[in-house]
C-alpha positions as CSV (number, residue, x, y, z in Angstrom):
1,M,114.6,72.1,112.6
2,N,113.4,75.6,113.3
3,E,110.7,77.2,111.1
4,T,109.1,80.6,110.7
5,V,106.7,81.8,108.1
6,L,106.8,85.4,106.8
7,S,104.2,87.2,104.7
8,I,105.4,89.2,101.7
9,K,103.1,91.7,99.9
10,S,105.3,93.1,97.2
11,I,108.4,92.8,95.2
12,E,109.9,95.5,97.3
13,E,109.3,93.5,100.4
14,T,111.0,90.5,98.8
15,V,114.1,92.6,98.1
16,M,113.9,94.0,101.6
17,L,113.8,90.4,103.0
18,G,116.8,89.6,100.9
19,K,118.7,92.6,102.3
20,T,117.8,91.6,105.8
21,I,119.2,88.1,105.2
22,G,122.3,89.5,103.5
23,Q,123.0,91.7,106.6
24,A,122.7,88.7,108.9
25,L,125.1,86.4,106.9
26,S,128.4,85.1,108.1
27,P,131.1,83.3,106.0
28,N,130.2,79.9,104.4
29,T,126.4,80.4,104.8
30,V,124.5,78.4,102.3
31,I,121.0,79.5,101.4
32,A,118.7,77.0,99.7
33,L,115.8,78.6,97.7
34,R,112.8,76.5,96.9
35,G,109.7,77.6,95.0
36,D,107.9,77.5,91.7
37,L,109.1,79.4,88.6
38,G,108.4,83.1,89.2
39,A,108.2,82.7,92.9
40,G,110.9,85.4,93.5
41,K,114.1,83.3,94.1
42,T,116.3,85.6,92.0
43,T,114.6,88.8,93.4
44,L,115.4,87.6,96.9
45,T,119.0,87.0,95.8
46,K,119.2,90.5,94.4
47,G,118.3,91.8,97.9
48,I,121.0,89.6,99.4
49,G,123.5,91.0,96.9
50,L,122.5,94.6,97.7
51,A,123.2,94.0,101.4
52,L,126.6,92.5,100.6
53,G,127.5,95.4,98.4
54,V,127.4,93.6,95.0
55,E,127.6,96.3,92.3
56,E,126.9,94.0,89.3
57,T,123.4,93.3,88.1
58,I,122.3,90.0,89.6
59,N,120.2,87.8,87.3
60,S,119.5,84.1,87.2
61,P,122.4,81.9,86.2
62,T,120.0,79.4,84.6
63,F,122.2,78.7,81.6
64,T,125.6,79.2,83.2
65,I,124.7,77.3,86.4
66,M,126.7,79.7,88.5
67,K,127.7,83.4,88.7
68,V,130.2,84.7,91.2
69,Y,129.9,88.3,92.5
70,K,132.5,90.2,94.4
71,T,131.0,91.8,97.5
72,K,132.2,94.8,99.6
73,R,132.2,92.8,102.8
74,S,135.7,91.5,103.8
75,D,134.2,88.7,105.9
76,V,132.0,87.5,103.1
77,P,134.0,88.4,100.0
78,Y,131.9,86.6,97.4
79,L,128.3,85.7,96.6
80,Y,128.1,82.4,94.7
81,H,124.7,82.3,92.9
82,L,123.8,78.9,91.6
83,D,120.8,77.8,89.6
84,V,120.9,74.0,89.5
85,Y,117.6,73.6,87.5
86,R,119.4,72.4,84.4
87,T,121.9,70.1,86.2
88,K,121.5,66.3,86.7
89,G,121.5,66.9,90.4
90,S,124.3,65.7,92.6
91,L,125.4,63.4,89.9
92,S,126.5,66.3,87.7
93,D,130.2,66.9,87.3
94,F,130.3,70.5,88.6
95,D,131.7,70.0,92.1
96,L,129.3,72.6,93.3
97,E,129.7,71.8,97.0
98,E,133.3,73.2,97.0
99,Y,131.8,76.7,96.8
100,F,130.0,76.2,100.1
101,Y,133.3,76.4,102.0
102,L,135.3,79.2,100.3
103,G,134.3,81.9,102.8
104,G,131.6,83.5,100.8
105,T,127.8,83.0,100.8
106,T,126.2,80.6,98.4
107,V,122.6,81.0,97.2
108,V,121.2,77.9,95.5
109,E,118.0,78.2,93.4
110,W,116.1,74.9,92.9
111,A,118.1,73.6,95.8
112,D,116.2,70.4,96.2
113,I,117.8,69.1,93.1
114,I,121.2,68.9,94.9
115,G,119.7,68.5,98.4
116,D,122.1,65.7,99.3
117,L,125.1,68.0,98.8
118,L,123.8,70.8,101.0
119,P,125.5,71.2,104.5
120,A,123.6,70.4,107.6
121,D,123.4,74.1,108.6
122,T,121.8,75.3,105.4
123,L,119.2,78.0,105.6
124,Y,116.1,77.0,103.6
125,L,113.6,79.5,102.2
126,T,110.5,78.0,100.6
127,I,108.5,80.5,98.7
128,K,104.8,79.9,98.0
129,I,103.0,82.1,95.5
130,L,99.7,83.5,96.8
131,G,99.0,86.2,94.2
132,E,100.7,88.4,91.7
133,T,103.2,89.8,94.3
134,E,102.0,88.1,97.5
135,R,104.2,85.3,98.9
136,K,104.5,83.2,102.0
137,I,108.1,82.4,102.8
138,L,109.0,79.6,105.1
139,L,112.4,80.0,106.7
140,S,113.8,76.8,108.2
141,G,117.1,75.3,109.2
142,S,119.2,74.2,112.2
143,D,120.5,77.7,113.0
144,S,117.7,79.1,115.2
145,A,119.8,82.2,116.1
146,L,120.2,83.1,112.4
147,I,116.5,82.6,111.7
148,E,115.5,84.7,114.8
149,K,117.9,87.5,113.8
150,I,116.4,87.6,110.3
151,V,112.8,87.6,111.6
152,Q,113.5,90.3,114.2
153,A,115.4,92.6,111.7
154,F,112.6,92.1,109.1
155,G,110.1,93.3,111.6
156,G,108.5,90.0,112.6
157,K,106.1,90.2,109.7
């Protein structure tokens, strides 16, 4: 597994990292977000949505489990935003994994809860809170080319 740590100093940088990730995505990419409450998982997803051309307001689907957003990219037509915090993990009856293979991009908040359902090539982002807006973000996964592309485009911070 390949790993890289990025330092984030502000909410704007969190959104910028999301945009950078969104620009690097290909169809059927699954992004697993891990981190405490308030770490910036939804903020990062907003940046991904901006890069994909989502026009709707992106907010956490905590109570609905999933929100689907139409994008402006023909190769990645949908952003599937899941928040599995309130599910019973992979034992829940939502068939969440089917969304991983519909040609869009899937972002999963609290991804460890359904870790056994995630594809082998999932991109993991673990967000650690250092201060009010400071974060350390660990990017990891099997796709070293994708991680390198994100790091280079973000500026190697």
